[in-house]
Amino acid sequence: MEPYNLTIIIGIIGIASWSYIALRAASRIIAREVKKEIYKLERSK
């Protein structure tokens, strides 16, 4: 295993974990917005 390959692998893992964290944060925000919209719809009935 060359050090160069290792850096690439570590970089990919780093990017993947960051995008995973970002996705989770985004889905949480989206879920909150969706809940708000549903709540508004329920109240307007």
mmCIF file of C-alpha atoms in Angstrom:
data_model
loop_
_atom_site.group_PDB
_atom_site.id
_atom_site.type_symbol
_atom_site.label_atom_id
_atom_site.label_comp_id
_atom_site.label_asym_id
_atom_site.label_seq_id
_atom_site.Cartn_x
_atom_site.Cartn_y
_atom_site.Cartn_z
ATOM 1 C CA MET A 1 0.000 0.000 0.000
ATOM 2 C CA GLU A 2 1.532 3.292 -1.069
ATOM 3 C CA PRO A 3 1.032 6.396 1.122
ATOM 4 C CA TYR A 4 -0.527 8.172 -1.883
ATOM 5 C CA ASN A 5 -3.348 5.630 -2.132
ATOM 6 C CA LEU A 6 -3.902 5.854 1.604
ATOM 7 C CA THR A 7 -4.388 9.639 1.465
ATOM 8 C CA ILE A 8 -6.939 9.241 -1.330
ATOM 9 C CA ILE A 9 -8.863 6.628 0.665
ATOM 10 C CA ILE A 10 -8.809 8.763 3.826
ATOM 11 C CA GLY A 11 -9.954 11.755 1.761
ATOM 12 C CA ILE A 12 -12.855 9.791 0.278
ATOM 13 C CA ILE A 13 -13.899 8.539 3.724
ATOM 14 C CA GLY A 14 -13.705 12.101 5.065
ATOM 15 C CA ILE A 15 -15.840 13.502 2.247
ATOM 16 C CA ALA A 16 -18.341 10.654 2.595
ATOM 17 C CA SER A 17 -18.746 11.176 6.335
ATOM 18 C CA TRP A 18 -19.151 14.942 5.884
ATOM 19 C CA SER A 19 -21.778 14.507 3.170
ATOM 20 C CA TYR A 20 -23.556 11.969 5.407
ATOM 21 C CA ILE A 21 -23.646 14.501 8.268
ATOM 22 C CA ALA A 22 -24.837 17.225 5.861
ATOM 23 C CA LEU A 23 -27.569 14.942 4.501
ATOM 24 C CA ARG A 24 -28.805 14.118 7.986
ATOM 25 C CA ALA A 25 -28.908 17.796 8.929
ATOM 26 C CA ALA A 26 -30.738 18.651 5.698
ATOM 27 C CA SER A 27 -33.294 15.880 6.152
ATOM 28 C CA ARG A 28 -33.960 17.070 9.697
ATOM 29 C CA ILE A 29 -34.604 20.623 8.449
ATOM 30 C CA ILE A 30 -36.812 19.352 5.610
ATOM 31 C CA ALA A 31 -38.794 17.186 8.033
ATOM 32 C CA ARG A 32 -39.374 20.202 10.279
ATOM 33 C CA GLU A 33 -40.645 22.282 7.340
ATOM 34 C CA VAL A 34 -42.923 19.470 6.181
ATOM 35 C CA LYS A 35 -44.367 19.104 9.684
ATOM 36 C CA LYS A 36 -45.065 22.852 9.788
ATOM 37 C CA GLU A 37 -46.876 22.677 6.445
ATOM 38 C CA ILE A 38 -48.938 19.664 7.539
ATOM 39 C CA TYR A 39 -49.832 21.445 10.776
ATOM 40 C CA LYS A 40 -50.990 24.505 8.814
ATOM 41 C CA LEU A 41 -53.107 22.319 6.525
ATOM 42 C CA GLU A 42 -54.661 20.512 9.484
ATOM 43 C CA ARG A 43 -55.578 23.806 11.144
ATOM 44 C CA SER A 44 -57.076 25.342 8.003
ATOM 45 C CA LYS A 45 -59.592 22.500 7.596
#
